[in-house]
JSON list of C-alpha atoms in Angstrom, two decimals:
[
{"chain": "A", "resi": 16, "resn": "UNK", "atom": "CA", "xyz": [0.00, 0.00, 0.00]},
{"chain": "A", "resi": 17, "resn": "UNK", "atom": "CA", "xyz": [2.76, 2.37, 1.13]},
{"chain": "A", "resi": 18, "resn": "UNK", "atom": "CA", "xyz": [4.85, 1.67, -2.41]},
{"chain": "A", "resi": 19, "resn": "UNK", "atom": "CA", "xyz": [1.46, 2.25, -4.26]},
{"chain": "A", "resi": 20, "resn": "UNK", "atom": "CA", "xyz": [0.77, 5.46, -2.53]},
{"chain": "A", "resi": 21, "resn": "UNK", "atom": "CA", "xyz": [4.55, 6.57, -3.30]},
{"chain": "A", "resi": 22, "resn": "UNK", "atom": "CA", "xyz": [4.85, 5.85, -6.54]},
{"chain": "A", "resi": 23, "resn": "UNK", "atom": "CA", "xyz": [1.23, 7.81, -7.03]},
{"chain": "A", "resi": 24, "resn": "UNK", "atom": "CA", "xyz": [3.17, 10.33, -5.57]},
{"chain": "A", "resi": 25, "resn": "UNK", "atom": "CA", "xyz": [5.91, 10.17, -7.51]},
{"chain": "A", "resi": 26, "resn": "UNK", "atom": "CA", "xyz": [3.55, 10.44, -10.67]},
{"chain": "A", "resi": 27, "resn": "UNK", "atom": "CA", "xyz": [1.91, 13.23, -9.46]},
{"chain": "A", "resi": 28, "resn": "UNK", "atom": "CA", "xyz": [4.95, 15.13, -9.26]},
{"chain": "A", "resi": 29, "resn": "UNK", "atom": "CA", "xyz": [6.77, 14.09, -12.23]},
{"chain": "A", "resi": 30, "resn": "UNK", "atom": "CA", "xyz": [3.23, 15.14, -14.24]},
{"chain": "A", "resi": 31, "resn": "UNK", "atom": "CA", "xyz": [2.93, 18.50, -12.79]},
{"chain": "A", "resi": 32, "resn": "UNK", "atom": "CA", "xyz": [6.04, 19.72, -14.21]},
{"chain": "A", "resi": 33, "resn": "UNK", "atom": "CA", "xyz": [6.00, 18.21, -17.19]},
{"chain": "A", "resi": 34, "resn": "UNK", "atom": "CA", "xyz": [5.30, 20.98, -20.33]},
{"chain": "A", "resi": 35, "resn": "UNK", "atom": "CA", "xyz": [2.77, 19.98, -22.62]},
{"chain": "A", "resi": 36, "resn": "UNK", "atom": "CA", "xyz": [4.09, 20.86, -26.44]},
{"chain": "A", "resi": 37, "resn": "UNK", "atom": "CA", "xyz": [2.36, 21.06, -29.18]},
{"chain": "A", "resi": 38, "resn": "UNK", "atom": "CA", "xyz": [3.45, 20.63, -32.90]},
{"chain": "A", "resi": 39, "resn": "UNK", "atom": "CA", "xyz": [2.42, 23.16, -35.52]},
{"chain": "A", "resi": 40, "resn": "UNK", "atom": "CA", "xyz": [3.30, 22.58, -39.58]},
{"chain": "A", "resi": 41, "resn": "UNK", "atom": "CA", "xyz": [3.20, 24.99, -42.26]},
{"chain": "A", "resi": 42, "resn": "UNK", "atom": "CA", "xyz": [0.51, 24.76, -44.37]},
{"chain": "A", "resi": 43, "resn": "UNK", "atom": "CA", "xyz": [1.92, 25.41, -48.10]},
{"chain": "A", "resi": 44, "resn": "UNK", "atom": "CA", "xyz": [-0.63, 27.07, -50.01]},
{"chain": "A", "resi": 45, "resn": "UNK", "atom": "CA", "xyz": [-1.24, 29.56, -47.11]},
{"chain": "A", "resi": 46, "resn": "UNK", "atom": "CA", "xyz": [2.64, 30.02, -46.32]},
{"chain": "A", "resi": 47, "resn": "UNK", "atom": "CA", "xyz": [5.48, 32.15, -48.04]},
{"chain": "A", "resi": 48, "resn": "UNK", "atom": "CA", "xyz": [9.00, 32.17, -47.87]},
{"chain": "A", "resi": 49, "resn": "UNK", "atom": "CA", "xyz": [10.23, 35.52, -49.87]},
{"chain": "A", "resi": 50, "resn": "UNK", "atom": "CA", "xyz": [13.25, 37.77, -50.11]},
{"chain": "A", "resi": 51, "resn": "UNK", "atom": "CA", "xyz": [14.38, 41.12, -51.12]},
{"chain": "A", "resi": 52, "resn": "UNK", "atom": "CA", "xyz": [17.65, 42.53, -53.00]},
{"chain": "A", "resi": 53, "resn": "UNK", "atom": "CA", "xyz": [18.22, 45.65, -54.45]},
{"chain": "A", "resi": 54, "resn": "UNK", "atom": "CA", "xyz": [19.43, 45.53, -58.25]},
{"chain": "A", "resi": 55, "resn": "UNK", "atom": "CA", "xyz": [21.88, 48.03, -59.43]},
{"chain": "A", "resi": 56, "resn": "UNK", "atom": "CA", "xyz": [21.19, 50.55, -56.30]},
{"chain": "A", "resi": 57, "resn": "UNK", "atom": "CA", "xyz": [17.50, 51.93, -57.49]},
{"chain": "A", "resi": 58, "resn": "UNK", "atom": "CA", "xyz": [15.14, 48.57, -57.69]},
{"chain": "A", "resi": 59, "resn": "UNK", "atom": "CA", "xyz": [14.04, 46.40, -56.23]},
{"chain": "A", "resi": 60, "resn": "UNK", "atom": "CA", "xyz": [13.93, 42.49, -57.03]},
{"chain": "A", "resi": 61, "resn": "UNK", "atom": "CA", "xyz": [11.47, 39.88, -54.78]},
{"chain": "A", "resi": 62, "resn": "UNK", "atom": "CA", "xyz": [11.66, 35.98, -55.46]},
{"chain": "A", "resi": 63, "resn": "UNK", "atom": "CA", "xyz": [10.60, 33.11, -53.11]},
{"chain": "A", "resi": 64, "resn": "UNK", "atom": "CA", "xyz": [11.49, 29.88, -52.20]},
{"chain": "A", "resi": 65, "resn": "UNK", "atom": "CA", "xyz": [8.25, 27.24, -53.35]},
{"chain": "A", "resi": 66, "resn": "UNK", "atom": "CA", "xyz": [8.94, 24.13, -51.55]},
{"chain": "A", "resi": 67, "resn": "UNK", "atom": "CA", "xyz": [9.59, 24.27, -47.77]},
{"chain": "A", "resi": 68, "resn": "UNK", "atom": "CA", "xyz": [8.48, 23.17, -44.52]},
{"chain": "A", "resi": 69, "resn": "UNK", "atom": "CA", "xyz": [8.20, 24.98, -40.96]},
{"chain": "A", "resi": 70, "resn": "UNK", "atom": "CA", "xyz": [7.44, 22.87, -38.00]},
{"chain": "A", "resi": 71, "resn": "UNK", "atom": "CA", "xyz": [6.64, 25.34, -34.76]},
{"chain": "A", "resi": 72, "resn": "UNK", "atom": "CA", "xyz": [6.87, 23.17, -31.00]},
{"chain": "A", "resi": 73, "resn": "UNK", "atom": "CA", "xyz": [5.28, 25.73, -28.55]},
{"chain": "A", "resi": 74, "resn": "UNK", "atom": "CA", "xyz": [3.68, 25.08, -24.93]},
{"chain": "A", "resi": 75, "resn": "UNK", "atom": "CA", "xyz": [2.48, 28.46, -24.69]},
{"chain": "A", "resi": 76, "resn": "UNK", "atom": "CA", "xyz": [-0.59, 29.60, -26.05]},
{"chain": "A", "resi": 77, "resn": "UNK", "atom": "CA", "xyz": [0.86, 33.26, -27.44]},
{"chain": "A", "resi": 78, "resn": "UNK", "atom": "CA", "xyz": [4.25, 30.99, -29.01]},
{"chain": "A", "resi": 79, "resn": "UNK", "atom": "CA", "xyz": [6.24, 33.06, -26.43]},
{"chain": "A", "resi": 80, "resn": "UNK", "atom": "CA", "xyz": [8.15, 30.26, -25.78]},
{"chain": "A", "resi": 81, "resn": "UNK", "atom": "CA", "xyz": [8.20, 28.70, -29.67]},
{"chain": "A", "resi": 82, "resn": "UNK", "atom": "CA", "xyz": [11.19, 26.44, -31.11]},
{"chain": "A", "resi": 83, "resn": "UNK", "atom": "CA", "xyz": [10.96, 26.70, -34.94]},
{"chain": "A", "resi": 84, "resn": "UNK", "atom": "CA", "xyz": [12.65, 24.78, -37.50]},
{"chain": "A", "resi": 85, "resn": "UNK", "atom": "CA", "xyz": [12.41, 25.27, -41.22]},
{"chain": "A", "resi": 86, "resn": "UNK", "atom": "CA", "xyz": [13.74, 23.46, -44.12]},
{"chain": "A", "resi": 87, "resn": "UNK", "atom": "CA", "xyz": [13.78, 24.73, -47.94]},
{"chain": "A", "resi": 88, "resn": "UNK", "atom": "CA", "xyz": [15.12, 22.90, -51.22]},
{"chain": "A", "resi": 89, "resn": "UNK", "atom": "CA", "xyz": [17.26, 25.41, -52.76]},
{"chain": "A", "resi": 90, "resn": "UNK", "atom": "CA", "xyz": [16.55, 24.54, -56.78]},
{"chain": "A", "resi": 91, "resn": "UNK", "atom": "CA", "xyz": [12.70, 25.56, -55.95]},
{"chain": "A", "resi": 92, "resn": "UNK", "atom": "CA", "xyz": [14.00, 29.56, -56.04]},
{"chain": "A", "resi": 93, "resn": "UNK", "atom": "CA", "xyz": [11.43, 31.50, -57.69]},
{"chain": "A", "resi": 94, "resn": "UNK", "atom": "CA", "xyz": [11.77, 34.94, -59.32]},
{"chain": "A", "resi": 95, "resn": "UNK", "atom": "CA", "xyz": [9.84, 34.57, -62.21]},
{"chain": "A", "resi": 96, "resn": "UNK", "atom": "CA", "xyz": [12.61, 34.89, -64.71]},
{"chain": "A", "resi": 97, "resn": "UNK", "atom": "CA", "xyz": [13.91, 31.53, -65.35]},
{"chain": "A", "resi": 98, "resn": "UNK", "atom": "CA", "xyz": [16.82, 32.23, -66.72]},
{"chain": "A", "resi": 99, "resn": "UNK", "atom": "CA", "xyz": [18.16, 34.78, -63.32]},
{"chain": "A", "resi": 100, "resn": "UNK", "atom": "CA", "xyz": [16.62, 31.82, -61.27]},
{"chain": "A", "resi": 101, "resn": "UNK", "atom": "CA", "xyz": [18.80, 28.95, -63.30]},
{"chain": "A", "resi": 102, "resn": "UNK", "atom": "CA", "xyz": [21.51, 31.28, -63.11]},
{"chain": "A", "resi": 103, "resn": "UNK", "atom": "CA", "xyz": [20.71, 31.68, -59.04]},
{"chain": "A", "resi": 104, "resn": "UNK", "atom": "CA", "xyz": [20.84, 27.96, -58.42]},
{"chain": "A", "resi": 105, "resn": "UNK", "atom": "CA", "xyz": [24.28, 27.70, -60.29]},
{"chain": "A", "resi": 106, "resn": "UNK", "atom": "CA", "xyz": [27.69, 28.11, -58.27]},
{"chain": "A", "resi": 107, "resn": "UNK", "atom": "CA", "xyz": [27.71, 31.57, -59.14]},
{"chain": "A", "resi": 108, "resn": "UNK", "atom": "CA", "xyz": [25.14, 32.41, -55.94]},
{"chain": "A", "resi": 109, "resn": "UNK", "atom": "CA", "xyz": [23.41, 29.24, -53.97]},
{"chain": "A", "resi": 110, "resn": "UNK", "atom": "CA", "xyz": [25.15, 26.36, -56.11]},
{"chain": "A", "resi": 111, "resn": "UNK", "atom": "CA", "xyz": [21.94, 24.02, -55.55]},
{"chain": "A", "resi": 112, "resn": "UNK", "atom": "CA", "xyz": [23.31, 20.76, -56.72]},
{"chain": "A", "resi": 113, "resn": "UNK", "atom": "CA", "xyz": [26.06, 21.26, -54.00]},
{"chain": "A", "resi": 114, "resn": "UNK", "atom": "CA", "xyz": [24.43, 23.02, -51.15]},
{"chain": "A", "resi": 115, "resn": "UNK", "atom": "CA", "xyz": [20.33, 21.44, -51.57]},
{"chain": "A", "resi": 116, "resn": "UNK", "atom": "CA", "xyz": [19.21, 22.73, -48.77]},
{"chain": "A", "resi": 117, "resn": "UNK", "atom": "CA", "xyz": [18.54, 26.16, -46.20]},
{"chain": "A", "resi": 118, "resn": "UNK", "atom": "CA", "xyz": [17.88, 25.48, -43.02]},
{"chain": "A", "resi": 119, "resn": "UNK", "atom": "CA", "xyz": [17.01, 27.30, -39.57]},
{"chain": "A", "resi": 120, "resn": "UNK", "atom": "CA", "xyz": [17.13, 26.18, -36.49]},
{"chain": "A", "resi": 121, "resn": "UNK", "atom": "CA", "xyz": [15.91, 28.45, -33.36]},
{"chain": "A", "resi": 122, "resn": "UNK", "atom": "CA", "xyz": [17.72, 28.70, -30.06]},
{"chain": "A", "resi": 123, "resn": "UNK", "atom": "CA", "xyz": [16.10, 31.08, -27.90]},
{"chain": "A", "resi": 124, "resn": "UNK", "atom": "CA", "xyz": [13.21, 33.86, -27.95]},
{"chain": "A", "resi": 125, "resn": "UNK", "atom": "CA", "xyz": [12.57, 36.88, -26.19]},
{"chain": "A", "resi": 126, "resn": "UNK", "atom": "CA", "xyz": [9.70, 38.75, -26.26]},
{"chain": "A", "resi": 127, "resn": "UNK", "atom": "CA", "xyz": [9.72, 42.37, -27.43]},
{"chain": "A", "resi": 128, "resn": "UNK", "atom": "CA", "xyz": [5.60, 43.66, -27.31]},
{"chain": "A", "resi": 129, "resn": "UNK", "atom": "CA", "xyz": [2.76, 41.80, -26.97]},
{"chain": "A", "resi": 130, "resn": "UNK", "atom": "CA", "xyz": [2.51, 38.90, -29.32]},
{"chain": "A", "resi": 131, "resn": "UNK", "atom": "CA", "xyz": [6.27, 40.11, -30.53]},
{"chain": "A", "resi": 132, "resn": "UNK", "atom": "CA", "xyz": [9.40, 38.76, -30.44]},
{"chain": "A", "resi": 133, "resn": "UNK", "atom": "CA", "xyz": [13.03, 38.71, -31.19]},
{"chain": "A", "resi": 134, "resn": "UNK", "atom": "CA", "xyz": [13.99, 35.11, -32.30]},
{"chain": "A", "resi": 135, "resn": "UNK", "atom": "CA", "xyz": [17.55, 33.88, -32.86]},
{"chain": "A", "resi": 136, "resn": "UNK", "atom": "CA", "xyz": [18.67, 30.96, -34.24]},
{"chain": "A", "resi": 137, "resn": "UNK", "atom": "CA", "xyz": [21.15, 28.93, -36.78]},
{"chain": "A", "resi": 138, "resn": "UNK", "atom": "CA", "xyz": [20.87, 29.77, -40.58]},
{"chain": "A", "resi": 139, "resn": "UNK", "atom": "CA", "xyz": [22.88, 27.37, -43.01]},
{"chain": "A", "resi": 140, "resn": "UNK", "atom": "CA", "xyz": [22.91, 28.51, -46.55]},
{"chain": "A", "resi": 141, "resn": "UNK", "atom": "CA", "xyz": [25.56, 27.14, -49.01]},
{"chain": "A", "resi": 142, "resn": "UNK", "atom": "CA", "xyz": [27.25, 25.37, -46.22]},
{"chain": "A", "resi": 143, "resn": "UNK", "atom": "CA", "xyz": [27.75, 27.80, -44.47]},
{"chain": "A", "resi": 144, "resn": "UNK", "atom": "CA", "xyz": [25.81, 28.09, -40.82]},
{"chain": "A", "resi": 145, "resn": "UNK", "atom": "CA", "xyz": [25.64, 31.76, -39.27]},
{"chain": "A", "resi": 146, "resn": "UNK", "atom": "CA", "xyz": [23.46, 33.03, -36.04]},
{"chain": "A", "resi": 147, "resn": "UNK", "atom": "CA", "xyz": [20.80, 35.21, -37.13]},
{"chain": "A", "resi": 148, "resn": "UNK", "atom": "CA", "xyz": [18.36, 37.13, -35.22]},
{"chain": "A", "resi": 149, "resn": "UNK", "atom": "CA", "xyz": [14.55, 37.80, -36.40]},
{"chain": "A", "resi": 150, "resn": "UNK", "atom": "CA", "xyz": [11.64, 39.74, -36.02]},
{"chain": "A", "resi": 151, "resn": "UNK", "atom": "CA", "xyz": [8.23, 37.22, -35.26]},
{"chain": "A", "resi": 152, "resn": "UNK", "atom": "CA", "xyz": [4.97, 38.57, -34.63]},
{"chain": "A", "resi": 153, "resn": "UNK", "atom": "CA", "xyz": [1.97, 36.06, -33.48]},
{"chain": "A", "resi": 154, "resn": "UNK", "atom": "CA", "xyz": [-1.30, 37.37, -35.45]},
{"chain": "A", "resi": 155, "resn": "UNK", "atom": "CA", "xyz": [-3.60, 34.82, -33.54]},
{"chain": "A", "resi": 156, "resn": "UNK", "atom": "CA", "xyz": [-5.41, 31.70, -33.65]},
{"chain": "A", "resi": 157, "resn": "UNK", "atom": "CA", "xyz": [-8.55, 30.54, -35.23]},
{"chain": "A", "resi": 158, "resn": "UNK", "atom": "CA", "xyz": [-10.69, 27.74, -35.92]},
{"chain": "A", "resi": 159, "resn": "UNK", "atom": "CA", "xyz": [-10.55, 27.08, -40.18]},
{"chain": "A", "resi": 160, "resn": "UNK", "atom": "CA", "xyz": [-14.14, 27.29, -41.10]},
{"chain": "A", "resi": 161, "resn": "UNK", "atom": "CA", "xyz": [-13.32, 24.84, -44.11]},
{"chain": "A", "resi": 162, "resn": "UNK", "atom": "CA", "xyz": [-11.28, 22.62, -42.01]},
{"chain": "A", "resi": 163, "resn": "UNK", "atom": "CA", "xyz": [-12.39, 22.91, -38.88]},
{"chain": "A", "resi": 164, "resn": "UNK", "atom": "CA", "xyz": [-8.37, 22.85, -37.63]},
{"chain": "A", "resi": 165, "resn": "UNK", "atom": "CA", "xyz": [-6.87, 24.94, -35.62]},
{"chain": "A", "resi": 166, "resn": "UNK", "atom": "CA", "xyz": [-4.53, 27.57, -37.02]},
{"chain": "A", "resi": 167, "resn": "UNK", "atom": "CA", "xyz": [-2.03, 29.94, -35.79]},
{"chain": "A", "resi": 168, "resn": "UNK", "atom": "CA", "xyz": [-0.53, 32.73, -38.21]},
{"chain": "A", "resi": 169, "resn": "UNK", "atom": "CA", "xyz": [3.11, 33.90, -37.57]},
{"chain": "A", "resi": 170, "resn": "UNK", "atom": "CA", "xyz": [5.14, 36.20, -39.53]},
{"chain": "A", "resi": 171, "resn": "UNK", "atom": "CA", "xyz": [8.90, 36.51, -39.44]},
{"chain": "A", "resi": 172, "resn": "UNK", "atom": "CA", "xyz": [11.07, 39.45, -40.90]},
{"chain": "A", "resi": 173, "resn": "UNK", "atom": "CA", "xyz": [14.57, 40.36, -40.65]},
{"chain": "A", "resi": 174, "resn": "UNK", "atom": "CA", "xyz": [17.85, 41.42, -42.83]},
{"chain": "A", "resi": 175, "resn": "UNK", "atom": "CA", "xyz": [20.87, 39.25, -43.66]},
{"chain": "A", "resi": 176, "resn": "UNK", "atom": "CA", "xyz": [24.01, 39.84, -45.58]},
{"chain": "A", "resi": 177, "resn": "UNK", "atom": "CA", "xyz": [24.28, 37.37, -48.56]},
{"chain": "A", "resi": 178, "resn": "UNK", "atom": "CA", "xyz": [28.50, 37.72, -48.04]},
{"chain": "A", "resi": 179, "resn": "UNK", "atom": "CA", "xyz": [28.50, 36.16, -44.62]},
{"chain": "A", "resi": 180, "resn": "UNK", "atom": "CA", "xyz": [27.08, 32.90, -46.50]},
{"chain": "A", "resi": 181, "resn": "UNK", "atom": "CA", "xyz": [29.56, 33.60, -49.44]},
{"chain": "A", "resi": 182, "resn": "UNK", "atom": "CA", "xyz": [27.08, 33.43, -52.09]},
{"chain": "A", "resi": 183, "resn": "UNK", "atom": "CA", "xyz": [26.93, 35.63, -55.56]},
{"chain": "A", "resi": 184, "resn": "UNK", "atom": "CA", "xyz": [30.37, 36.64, -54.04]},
{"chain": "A", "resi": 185, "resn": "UNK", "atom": "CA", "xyz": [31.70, 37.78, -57.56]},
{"chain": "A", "resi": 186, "resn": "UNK", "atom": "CA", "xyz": [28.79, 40.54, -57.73]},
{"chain": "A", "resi": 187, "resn": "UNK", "atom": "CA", "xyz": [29.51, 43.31, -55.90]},
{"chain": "A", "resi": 188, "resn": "UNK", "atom": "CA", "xyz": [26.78, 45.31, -53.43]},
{"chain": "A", "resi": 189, "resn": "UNK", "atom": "CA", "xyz": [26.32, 47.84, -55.91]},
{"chain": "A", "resi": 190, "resn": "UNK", "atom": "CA", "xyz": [24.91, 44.97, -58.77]},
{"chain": "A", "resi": 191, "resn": "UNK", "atom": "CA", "xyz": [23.10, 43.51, -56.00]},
{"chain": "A", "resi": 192, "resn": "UNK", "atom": "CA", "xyz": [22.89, 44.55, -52.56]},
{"chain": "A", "resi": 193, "resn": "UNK", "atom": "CA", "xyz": [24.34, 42.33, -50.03]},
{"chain": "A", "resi": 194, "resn": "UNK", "atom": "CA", "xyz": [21.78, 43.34, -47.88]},
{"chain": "A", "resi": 195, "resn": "UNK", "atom": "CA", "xyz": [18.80, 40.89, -48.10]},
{"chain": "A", "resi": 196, "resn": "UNK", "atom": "CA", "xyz": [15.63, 41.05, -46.63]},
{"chain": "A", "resi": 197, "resn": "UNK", "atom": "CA", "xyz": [13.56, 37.88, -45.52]},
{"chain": "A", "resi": 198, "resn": "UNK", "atom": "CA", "xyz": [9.94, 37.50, -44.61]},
{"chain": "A", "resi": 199, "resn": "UNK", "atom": "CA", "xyz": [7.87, 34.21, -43.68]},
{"chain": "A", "resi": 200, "resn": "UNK", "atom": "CA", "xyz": [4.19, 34.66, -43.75]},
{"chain": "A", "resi": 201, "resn": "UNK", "atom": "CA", "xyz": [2.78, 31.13, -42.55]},
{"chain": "A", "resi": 202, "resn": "UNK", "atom": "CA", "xyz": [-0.63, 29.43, -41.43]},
{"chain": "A", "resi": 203, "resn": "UNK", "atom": "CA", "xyz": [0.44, 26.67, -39.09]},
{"chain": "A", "resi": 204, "resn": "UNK", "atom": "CA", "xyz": [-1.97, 23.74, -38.11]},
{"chain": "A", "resi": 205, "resn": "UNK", "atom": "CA", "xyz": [-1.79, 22.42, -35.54]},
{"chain": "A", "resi": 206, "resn": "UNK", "atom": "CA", "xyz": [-1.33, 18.61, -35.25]}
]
């Protein structure tokens, strides 16, 4: 009786401080992954990447205390010129048959206002893996009127410099800036 009632015990405590997580996955056709250079110093050039995956692990119900992965296939660059995005994917710039893959891994977040944060984390481009640090605002959670799933939008923004990953190295900043900006607009369900 004694070793039943202690091992309840035991249980008990074990359970109460043990976090619930829940997985969230990026739903594709409601989910971008897009950047931003500037070309020759007065435009402006947008592409995308088309096939990726983000998988958010959060206990929180706000994602204050999120851990986000993302994986995208390099070759599936997209800025509607094929021959700038055939030349993107050579070793010129990303060197896809080489380097397949982008990744990001978080480490840590820390909240800046309500529902936004400053997320950093592990970028690997063209084999080369860098700490970055990002801008992610929650925008809420609803119930998918199609669906009936739950899901959560996030959006993440920040800058990077294309020379700390070494790629398009031969093209100076003032053919294209070396400044790059990044945004993720997803719809995550959760699973």
């Amino acid at each position: 009786m004694k070793k039943t009632a202690m091992l309840l015990s035991v249980l008990f405590v074990l359970t109460a401080f043990t976090v619930i997580s829940t997985t969230w996955k990026s739903d594709p056709p409601n989910s971008q992954l897009s950047f931003t250079v500037k070309h020759i110093g007065i435009n402006k050039i947008s592409g995308n990447f088309t096939d990726f995956n983000v998988t958010v692990e959060s206990s929180k119900p706000d994602f204050s205390d999120a851990v986000i992965t993302m994986k995208a296939k390099t070759a599936s660059i997209n800025t509607f010129v094929e021959a700038r995005d055939n030349h993107l994917r050579s070793a010129d710039f990303f060197d896809a048959a080489k380097y397949p893959e982008i990744t990001f891994t978080s480490t840590s977040i820390k909240p800046k206002d309500k529902n936004e944060y400053k997320i950093t984390g592990n970028l690997t481009m063209h084999g080369i893996t860098k700490v970055v640090t990002l801008e992610m605002e929650y925008k809420g959670t609803v119930k998918d009127p199609m669906s009936k799933r739950t899901i959560a939008g996030i959006t993440i923004e920040g800058d990077l410099k294309r020379s700390d990953f070494n790629i398009g190295s031969k093209f100076p900043d003032n053919i294209i800036s070396d400044k790059v900006e990044i945004k993720g607009h997803g719809e995550f369900i959760q699973q």
